[in-house]
PDB file of C-alpha atoms in Angstrom:
ATOM      1  CA  MET A   1      55.720  76.703  87.856  1.00  0.00           C
ATOM      2  CA  ALA A   2      54.339  73.929  90.035  1.00  0.00           C
ATOM      3  CA  ALA A   3      54.044  74.652  93.731  1.00  0.00           C
ATOM      4  CA  LYS A   4      56.565  72.956  95.976  1.00  0.00           C
ATOM      5  CA  LYS A   5      55.269  69.989  97.890  1.00  0.00           C
ATOM      6  CA  ASN A   6      55.396  69.937 101.660  1.00  0.00           C
ATOM      7  CA  GLN A   7      58.410  67.958 102.852  1.00  0.00           C
ATOM      8  CA  TYR A   8      58.520  69.040 106.512  1.00  0.00           C
ATOM      9  CA  TYR A   9      55.760  69.235 109.100  1.00  0.00           C
ATOM     10  CA  ALA A  10      55.963  71.449 112.167  1.00  0.00           C
ATOM     11  CA  TYR A  11      53.874  70.331 115.141  1.00  0.00           C
ATOM     12  CA  PHE A  12      52.864  72.061 118.355  1.00  0.00           C
ATOM     13  CA  VAL A  13      51.185  69.944 121.042  1.00  0.00           C
ATOM     14  CA  PRO A  14      50.128  71.442 124.411  1.00  0.00           C
ATOM     15  CA  GLN A  15      50.805  69.046 127.304  1.00  0.00           C
ATOM     16  CA  GLY A  16      49.540  70.653 130.489  1.00  0.00           C
ATOM     17  CA  THR A  17      51.937  73.451 131.350  1.00  0.00           C
ATOM     18  CA  LYS A  18      54.444  72.231 128.751  1.00  0.00           C
ATOM     19  CA  VAL A  19      54.508  71.976 124.969  1.00  0.00           C
ATOM     20  CA  ALA A  20      55.897  69.330 122.646  1.00  0.00           C
ATOM     21  CA  ALA A  21      57.026  71.036 119.456  1.00  0.00           C
ATOM     22  CA  GLY A  22      59.304  70.076 116.613  1.00  0.00           C
ATOM     23  CA  VAL A  23      59.683  69.372 112.913  1.00  0.00           C
ATOM     24  CA  ALA A  24      58.984  65.972 111.357  1.00  0.00           C
ATOM     25  CA  ASP A  25      60.473  64.853 108.055  1.00  0.00           C
ATOM     26  CA  ASP A  26      57.241  63.311 106.815  1.00  0.00           C
ATOM     27  CA  TRP A  27      53.501  63.407 107.420  1.00  0.00           C
ATOM     28  CA  LYS A  28      53.285  60.013 109.132  1.00  0.00           C
ATOM     29  CA  ALA A  29      55.743  61.081 111.830  1.00  0.00           C
ATOM     30  CA  CYS A  30      53.822  64.320 112.376  1.00  0.00           C
ATOM     31  CA  GLU A  31      50.506  62.475 112.490  1.00  0.00           C
ATOM     32  CA  ARG A  32      51.772  60.261 115.316  1.00  0.00           C
ATOM     33  CA  MET A  33      52.566  63.386 117.332  1.00  0.00           C
ATOM     34  CA  VAL A  34      49.246  65.228 116.829  1.00  0.00           C
ATOM     35  CA  SER A  35      46.634  62.512 116.390  1.00  0.00           C
ATOM     36  CA  GLY A  36      44.130  62.496 119.240  1.00  0.00           C
ATOM     37  CA  LYS A  37      45.819  65.403 121.049  1.00  0.00           C
ATOM     38  CA  PRO A  38      43.372  68.217 121.892  1.00  0.00           C
ATOM     39  CA  GLY A  39      44.718  71.622 120.917  1.00  0.00           C
ATOM     40  CA  ALA A  40      47.436  70.195 118.677  1.00  0.00           C
ATOM     41  CA  ARG A  41      48.453  72.323 115.698  1.00  0.00           C
ATOM     42  CA  TYR A  42      50.571  71.483 112.693  1.00  0.00           C
ATOM     43  CA  LYS A  43      51.460  72.798 109.273  1.00  0.00           C
ATOM     44  CA  GLY A  44      53.395  71.560 106.242  1.00  0.00           C
ATOM     45  CA  PHE A  45      56.315  73.430 104.682  1.00  0.00           C
ATOM     46  CA  ALA A  46      58.663  73.033 101.733  1.00  0.00           C
ATOM     47  CA  SER A  47      61.750  73.634 103.907  1.00  0.00           C
ATOM     48  CA  ARG A  48      62.838  72.931 107.478  1.00  0.00           C
ATOM     49  CA  ALA A  49      63.745  76.602 107.953  1.00  0.00           C
ATOM     50  CA  GLU A  50      60.166  77.673 107.191  1.00  0.00           C
ATOM     51  CA  ALA A  51      58.801  75.071 109.601  1.00  0.00           C
ATOM     52  CA  GLU A  52      61.103  76.213 112.398  1.00  0.00           C
ATOM     53  CA  ALA A  53      60.209  79.862 111.741  1.00  0.00           C
ATOM     54  CA  TRP A  54      56.494  79.053 112.110  1.00  0.00           C
ATOM     55  CA  LEU A  55      57.145  77.403 115.468  1.00  0.00           C
ATOM     56  CA  ALA A  56      59.278  80.341 116.596  1.00  0.00           C
ATOM     57  CA  GLN A  57      56.383  82.689 115.796  1.00  0.00           C
ATOM     58  CA  GLY A  58      54.036  80.758 118.070  1.00  0.00           C
ATOM     59  CA  ALA A  59      52.662  78.129 115.679  1.00  0.00           C
ATOM     60  CA  ARG A  60      49.789  80.372 114.729  1.00  0.00           C
ATOM     61  CA  TYR A  61      47.670  79.594 111.700  1.00  0.00           C
ATOM     62  CA  GLU A  62      48.059  82.515 109.348  1.00  0.00           C
ATOM     63  CA  ALA A  63      45.134  84.684 108.393  1.00  0.00           C
ATOM     64  CA  LYS A  64      43.799  83.774 104.976  1.00  0.00           C
ATOM     65  CA  PRO A  65      44.345  86.033 101.987  1.00  0.00           C
ATOM     66  CA  SER A  66      41.464  88.357 101.224  1.00  0.00           C
ATOM     67  CA  ARG A  67      38.779  86.500  99.329  1.00  0.00           C
ATOM     68  CA  PRO A  68      37.380  87.585  95.969  1.00  0.00           C
ATOM     69  CA  ASN A  69      33.669  88.205  95.584  1.00  0.00           C
ATOM     70  CA  LEU A  70      32.234  84.711  95.958  1.00  0.00           C
ATOM     71  CA  ALA A  71      28.962  83.427  94.597  1.00  0.00           C
ATOM     72  CA  PRO A  72      26.191  82.676  97.096  1.00  0.00           C
ATOM     73  CA  GLY A  73      26.041  78.959  97.792  1.00  0.00           C
ATOM     74  CA  VAL A  74      26.909  76.147 100.151  1.00  0.00           C
ATOM     75  CA  TYR A  75      30.623  75.560 100.812  1.00  0.00           C
ATOM     76  CA  PHE A  76      32.294  72.485 102.323  1.00  0.00           C
ATOM     77  CA  ASP A  77      35.656  71.292 103.641  1.00  0.00           C
ATOM     78  CA  ALA A  78      37.342  68.653 105.826  1.00  0.00           C
ATOM     79  CA  GLY A  79      40.473  68.797 107.984  1.00  0.00           C
ATOM     80  CA  THR A  80      42.366  67.277 110.903  1.00  0.00           C
ATOM     81  CA  GLY A  81      44.241  70.196 112.439  1.00  0.00           C
ATOM     82  CA  ARG A  82      42.700  70.119 115.923  1.00  0.00           C
ATOM     83  CA  GLY A  83      44.240  66.698 116.593  1.00  0.00           C
ATOM     84  CA  GLU A  84      40.856  65.079 117.234  1.00  0.00           C
ATOM     85  CA  GLY A  85      40.502  63.207 113.959  1.00  0.00           C
ATOM     86  CA  VAL A  86      38.764  64.343 110.798  1.00  0.00           C
ATOM     87  CA  GLU A  87      36.104  67.005 111.096  1.00  0.00           C
ATOM     88  CA  ILE A  88      33.943  68.544 108.415  1.00  0.00           C
ATOM     89  CA  SER A  89      32.654  72.041 107.812  1.00  0.00           C
ATOM     90  CA  VAL A  90      29.687  73.243 105.750  1.00  0.00           C
ATOM     91  CA  THR A  91      28.941  76.978 105.595  1.00  0.00           C
ATOM     92  CA  ASP A  92      27.338  79.695 103.524  1.00  0.00           C
ATOM     93  CA  VAL A  93      29.334  82.246 101.546  1.00  0.00           C
ATOM     94  CA  HIS A  94      29.954  84.285 104.724  1.00  0.00           C
ATOM     95  CA  GLY A  95      31.366  81.326 106.674  1.00  0.00           C
ATOM     96  CA  LYS A  96      28.205  80.824 108.741  1.00  0.00           C
ATOM     97  CA  ASN A  97      27.812  77.205 109.859  1.00  0.00           C
ATOM     98  CA  LEU A  98      25.079  75.184 108.133  1.00  0.00           C
ATOM     99  CA  LEU A  99      25.733  71.653 109.354  1.00  0.00           C
ATOM    100  CA  HIS A 100      22.966  71.882 111.938  1.00  0.00           C
ATOM    101  CA  LYS A 101      20.534  71.731 108.999  1.00  0.00           C
ATOM    102  CA  ALA A 102      21.633  68.150 108.245  1.00  0.00           C
ATOM    103  CA  VAL A 103      23.284  66.838 111.427  1.00  0.00           C
ATOM    104  CA  GLU A 104      21.856  66.585 114.935  1.00  0.00           C
ATOM    105  CA  ARG A 105      23.224  69.397 117.087  1.00  0.00           C
ATOM    106  CA  GLU A 106      24.456  66.833 119.627  1.00  0.00           C
ATOM    107  CA  ALA A 107      26.796  65.511 116.919  1.00  0.00           C
ATOM    108  CA  LEU A 108      28.401  68.916 116.348  1.00  0.00           C
ATOM    109  CA  ASN A 109      31.476  70.083 118.242  1.00  0.00           C
ATOM    110  CA  ARG A 110      31.767  73.450 119.971  1.00  0.00           C
ATOM    111  CA  PHE A 111      32.839  75.048 116.678  1.00  0.00           C
ATOM    112  CA  GLY A 112      29.706  73.910 114.841  1.00  0.00           C
ATOM    113  CA  LYS A 113      31.650  71.279 112.931  1.00  0.00           C
ATOM    114  CA  HIS A 114      31.186  67.507 112.855  1.00  0.00           C
ATOM    115  CA  ASN A 115      33.863  64.970 113.856  1.00  0.00           C
ATOM    116  CA  VAL A 116      33.691  62.053 111.436  1.00  0.00           C
ATOM    117  CA  ARG A 117      33.761  58.297 111.926  1.00  0.00           C
ATOM    118  CA  THR A 118      33.009  55.637 109.306  1.00  0.00           C
ATOM    119  CA  PRO A 119      29.811  53.546 109.700  1.00  0.00           C
ATOM    120  CA  SER A 120      31.891  50.825 111.381  1.00  0.00           C
ATOM    121  CA  GLY A 121      33.190  53.333 113.934  1.00  0.00           C
ATOM    122  CA  LYS A 122      36.713  53.416 112.503  1.00  0.00           C
ATOM    123  CA  ALA A 123      38.674  56.628 112.092  1.00  0.00           C
ATOM    124  CA  ALA A 124      37.899  58.342 108.812  1.00  0.00           C
ATOM    125  CA  THR A 125      40.410  59.632 106.272  1.00  0.00           C
ATOM    126  CA  ASN A 126      40.418  63.276 105.245  1.00  0.00           C
ATOM    127  CA  ASN A 127      39.166  62.296 101.777  1.00  0.00           C
ATOM    128  CA  TYR A 128      36.252  60.397 103.322  1.00  0.00           C
ATOM    129  CA  GLY A 129      35.514  63.541 105.315  1.00  0.00           C
ATOM    130  CA  GLU A 130      35.498  65.691 102.174  1.00  0.00           C
ATOM    131  CA  LEU A 131      33.092  63.239 100.554  1.00  0.00           C
ATOM    132  CA  LEU A 132      30.756  63.255 103.554  1.00  0.00           C
ATOM    133  CA  ALA A 133      30.904  67.057 103.691  1.00  0.00           C
ATOM    134  CA  LEU A 134      29.816  67.207 100.053  1.00  0.00           C
ATOM    135  CA  ARG A 135      26.921  64.847 100.834  1.00  0.00           C
ATOM    136  CA  TYR A 136      25.661  67.198 103.547  1.00  0.00           C
ATOM    137  CA  ALA A 137      26.303  70.260 101.378  1.00  0.00           C
ATOM    138  CA  LEU A 138      24.157  68.792  98.593  1.00  0.00           C
ATOM    139  CA  GLU A 139      21.418  67.883 101.064  1.00  0.00           C
ATOM    140  CA  ILE A 140      21.384  71.374 102.589  1.00  0.00           C
ATOM    141  CA  ALA A 141      21.497  73.117  99.209  1.00  0.00           C
ATOM    142  CA  ALA A 142      18.653  71.030  97.771  1.00  0.00           C
ATOM    143  CA  ALA A 143      16.448  71.557 100.832  1.00  0.00           C
ATOM    144  CA  SER A 144      17.115  75.312 100.821  1.00  0.00           C
ATOM    145  CA  GLY A 145      16.644  75.880  97.085  1.00  0.00           C
ATOM    146  CA  ILE A 146      20.299  76.882  96.692  1.00  0.00           C
ATOM    147  CA  LYS A 147      21.816  76.091  93.292  1.00  0.00           C
ATOM    148  CA  ASN A 148      25.573  76.321  93.950  1.00  0.00           C
ATOM    149  CA  VAL A 149      27.855  74.027  95.974  1.00  0.00           C
ATOM    150  CA  PHE A 150      31.590  74.664  96.265  1.00  0.00           C
ATOM    151  CA  GLY A 151      34.593  72.834  97.730  1.00  0.00           C
ATOM    152  CA  ASP A 152      38.343  72.635  97.219  1.00  0.00           C
ATOM    153  CA  SER A 153      38.861  68.857  96.940  1.00  0.00           C
ATOM    154  CA  LYS A 154      39.787  67.932  93.357  1.00  0.00           C
ATOM    155  CA  LEU A 155      39.539  64.210  94.140  1.00  0.00           C
ATOM    156  CA  VAL A 156      36.000  64.452  95.504  1.00  0.00           C
ATOM    157  CA  ILE A 157      34.597  67.018  93.065  1.00  0.00           C
ATOM    158  CA  GLU A 158      36.163  65.773  89.844  1.00  0.00           C
ATOM    159  CA  TYR A 159      36.243  62.043  90.545  1.00  0.00           C
ATOM    160  CA  TRP A 160      34.558  60.415  93.558  1.00  0.00           C
ATOM    161  CA  SER A 161      31.275  62.312  93.231  1.00  0.00           C
ATOM    162  CA  GLN A 162      31.049  61.517  89.521  1.00  0.00           C
ATOM    163  CA  TRP A 163      31.199  57.712  89.667  1.00  0.00           C
ATOM    164  CA  LYS A 164      34.968  57.772  89.011  1.00  0.00           C
ATOM    165  CA  ILE A 165      35.916  55.440  91.847  1.00  0.00           C
ATOM    166  CA  LYS A 166      38.626  52.765  92.007  1.00  0.00           C
ATOM    167  CA  ARG A 167      36.441  50.358  93.920  1.00  0.00           C
ATOM    168  CA  LYS A 168      39.107  47.689  94.383  1.00  0.00           C
ATOM    169  CA  ASP A 169      41.507  50.163  96.002  1.00  0.00           C
ATOM    170  CA  LEU A 170      39.106  51.742  98.512  1.00  0.00           C
ATOM    171  CA  PRO A 171      37.328  50.581 101.679  1.00  0.00           C
ATOM    172  CA  GLU A 172      33.724  49.460 101.195  1.00  0.00           C
ATOM    173  CA  ALA A 173      32.435  52.348 103.299  1.00  0.00           C
ATOM    174  CA  THR A 174      34.176  54.884 101.060  1.00  0.00           C
ATOM    175  CA  VAL A 175      32.863  53.256  97.884  1.00  0.00           C
ATOM    176  CA  ALA A 176      29.317  53.145  99.273  1.00  0.00           C
ATOM    177  CA  LEU A 177      29.469  56.819 100.271  1.00  0.00           C
ATOM    178  CA  ALA A 178      30.950  57.823  96.899  1.00  0.00           C
ATOM    179  CA  GLU A 179      28.097  56.083  95.088  1.00  0.00           C
ATOM    180  CA  GLU A 180      25.535  57.751  97.359  1.00  0.00           C
ATOM    181  CA  VAL A 181      27.081  61.164  96.750  1.00  0.00           C
ATOM    182  CA  SER A 182      27.285  60.551  92.991  1.00  0.00           C
ATOM    183  CA  ARG A 183      23.540  59.814  92.919  1.00  0.00           C
ATOM    184  CA  ALA A 184      22.796  62.900  95.015  1.00  0.00           C
ATOM    185  CA  ARG A 185      24.954  65.063  92.754  1.00  0.00           C
ATOM    186  CA  GLU A 186      23.224  63.764  89.635  1.00  0.00           C
ATOM    187  CA  ALA A 187      19.830  64.632  91.126  1.00  0.00           C
ATOM    188  CA  PHE A 188      21.073  68.060  92.248  1.00  0.00           C
ATOM    189  CA  GLU A 189      22.531  68.937  88.849  1.00  0.00           C
ATOM    190  CA  SER A 190      19.523  67.571  86.946  1.00  0.00           C
ATOM    191  CA  SER A 191      17.401  70.119  88.821  1.00  0.00           C
ATOM    192  CA  GLY A 192      19.667  72.983  87.789  1.00  0.00           C
ATOM    193  CA  GLY A 193      22.285  72.801  90.536  1.00  0.00           C
ATOM    194  CA  SER A 194      26.033  73.150  90.099  1.00  0.00           C
ATOM    195  CA  VAL A 195      29.031  71.701  91.978  1.00  0.00           C
ATOM    196  CA  ALA A 196      32.302  73.544  91.418  1.00  0.00           C
ATOM    197  CA  ARG A 197      35.839  73.634  92.772  1.00  0.00           C
ATOM    198  CA  ILE A 198      37.450  76.720  94.297  1.00  0.00           C
ATOM    199  CA  SER A 199      40.796  77.455  95.919  1.00  0.00           C
ATOM    200  CA  GLY A 200      41.165  76.442  99.557  1.00  0.00           C
ATOM    201  CA  ASP A 201      42.431  79.966 100.242  1.00  0.00           C
ATOM    202  CA  HIS A 202      39.052  81.334  99.171  1.00  0.00           C
ATOM    203  CA  ASN A 203      36.801  78.705 100.703  1.00  0.00           C
ATOM    204  CA  PRO A 204      34.728  80.220 103.551  1.00  0.00           C
ATOM    205  CA  ALA A 205      34.175  76.702 104.942  1.00  0.00           C
ATOM    206  CA  ASP A 206      37.917  76.017 105.064  1.00  0.00           C
ATOM    207  CA  LEU A 207      39.011  74.800 108.487  1.00  0.00           C
ATOM    208  CA  GLY A 208      42.356  76.591 108.346  1.00  0.00           C
ATOM    209  CA  PHE A 209      44.469  73.437 108.592  1.00  0.00           C
ATOM    210  CA  HIS A 210      45.270  70.369 106.484  1.00  0.00           C
TER     211      HIS A 210
END
């Protein structure tokens, strides 16, 4: 049975000594509430009752299910849950940050993650963030002699990083990055490397929000 799609989005936005919290009927409405708001939290649900229950319990991100035994490798993810735009995460199998191996430390936030902008300085989409995270993951893996890279983005792993790009439908910056990543992936795999998809619930690089 297919999983139910999120139809309601609960948001929790600290505002000094007060909090703005509620349930939006679509993602765009929720995005307007949380975008650019430090400390903002949100989560999608299939029903309004579930969204309201999450808020009533303090809007806490749930602990992830226990992970299976994962293969050693470099793991990547992107997300927007902190309300400060898209950020990316690259870690080892234990969740230890690795981005400092490819990004200047000054460009990392206090969590060891990197907040993403496009080359023109515009806000990045989450998919652009996933693509950039894969670029750094490939770079770090190749430099470290690691043969496995994992992420949970089907679009990026099965399409955009394999030259399957609808160029006319995407911004130039996204197309350029997708082509760069496709070349890097080809080189990585030709030297014995592997890029594979795993569940977001099991991804040690997962940011805990989407």
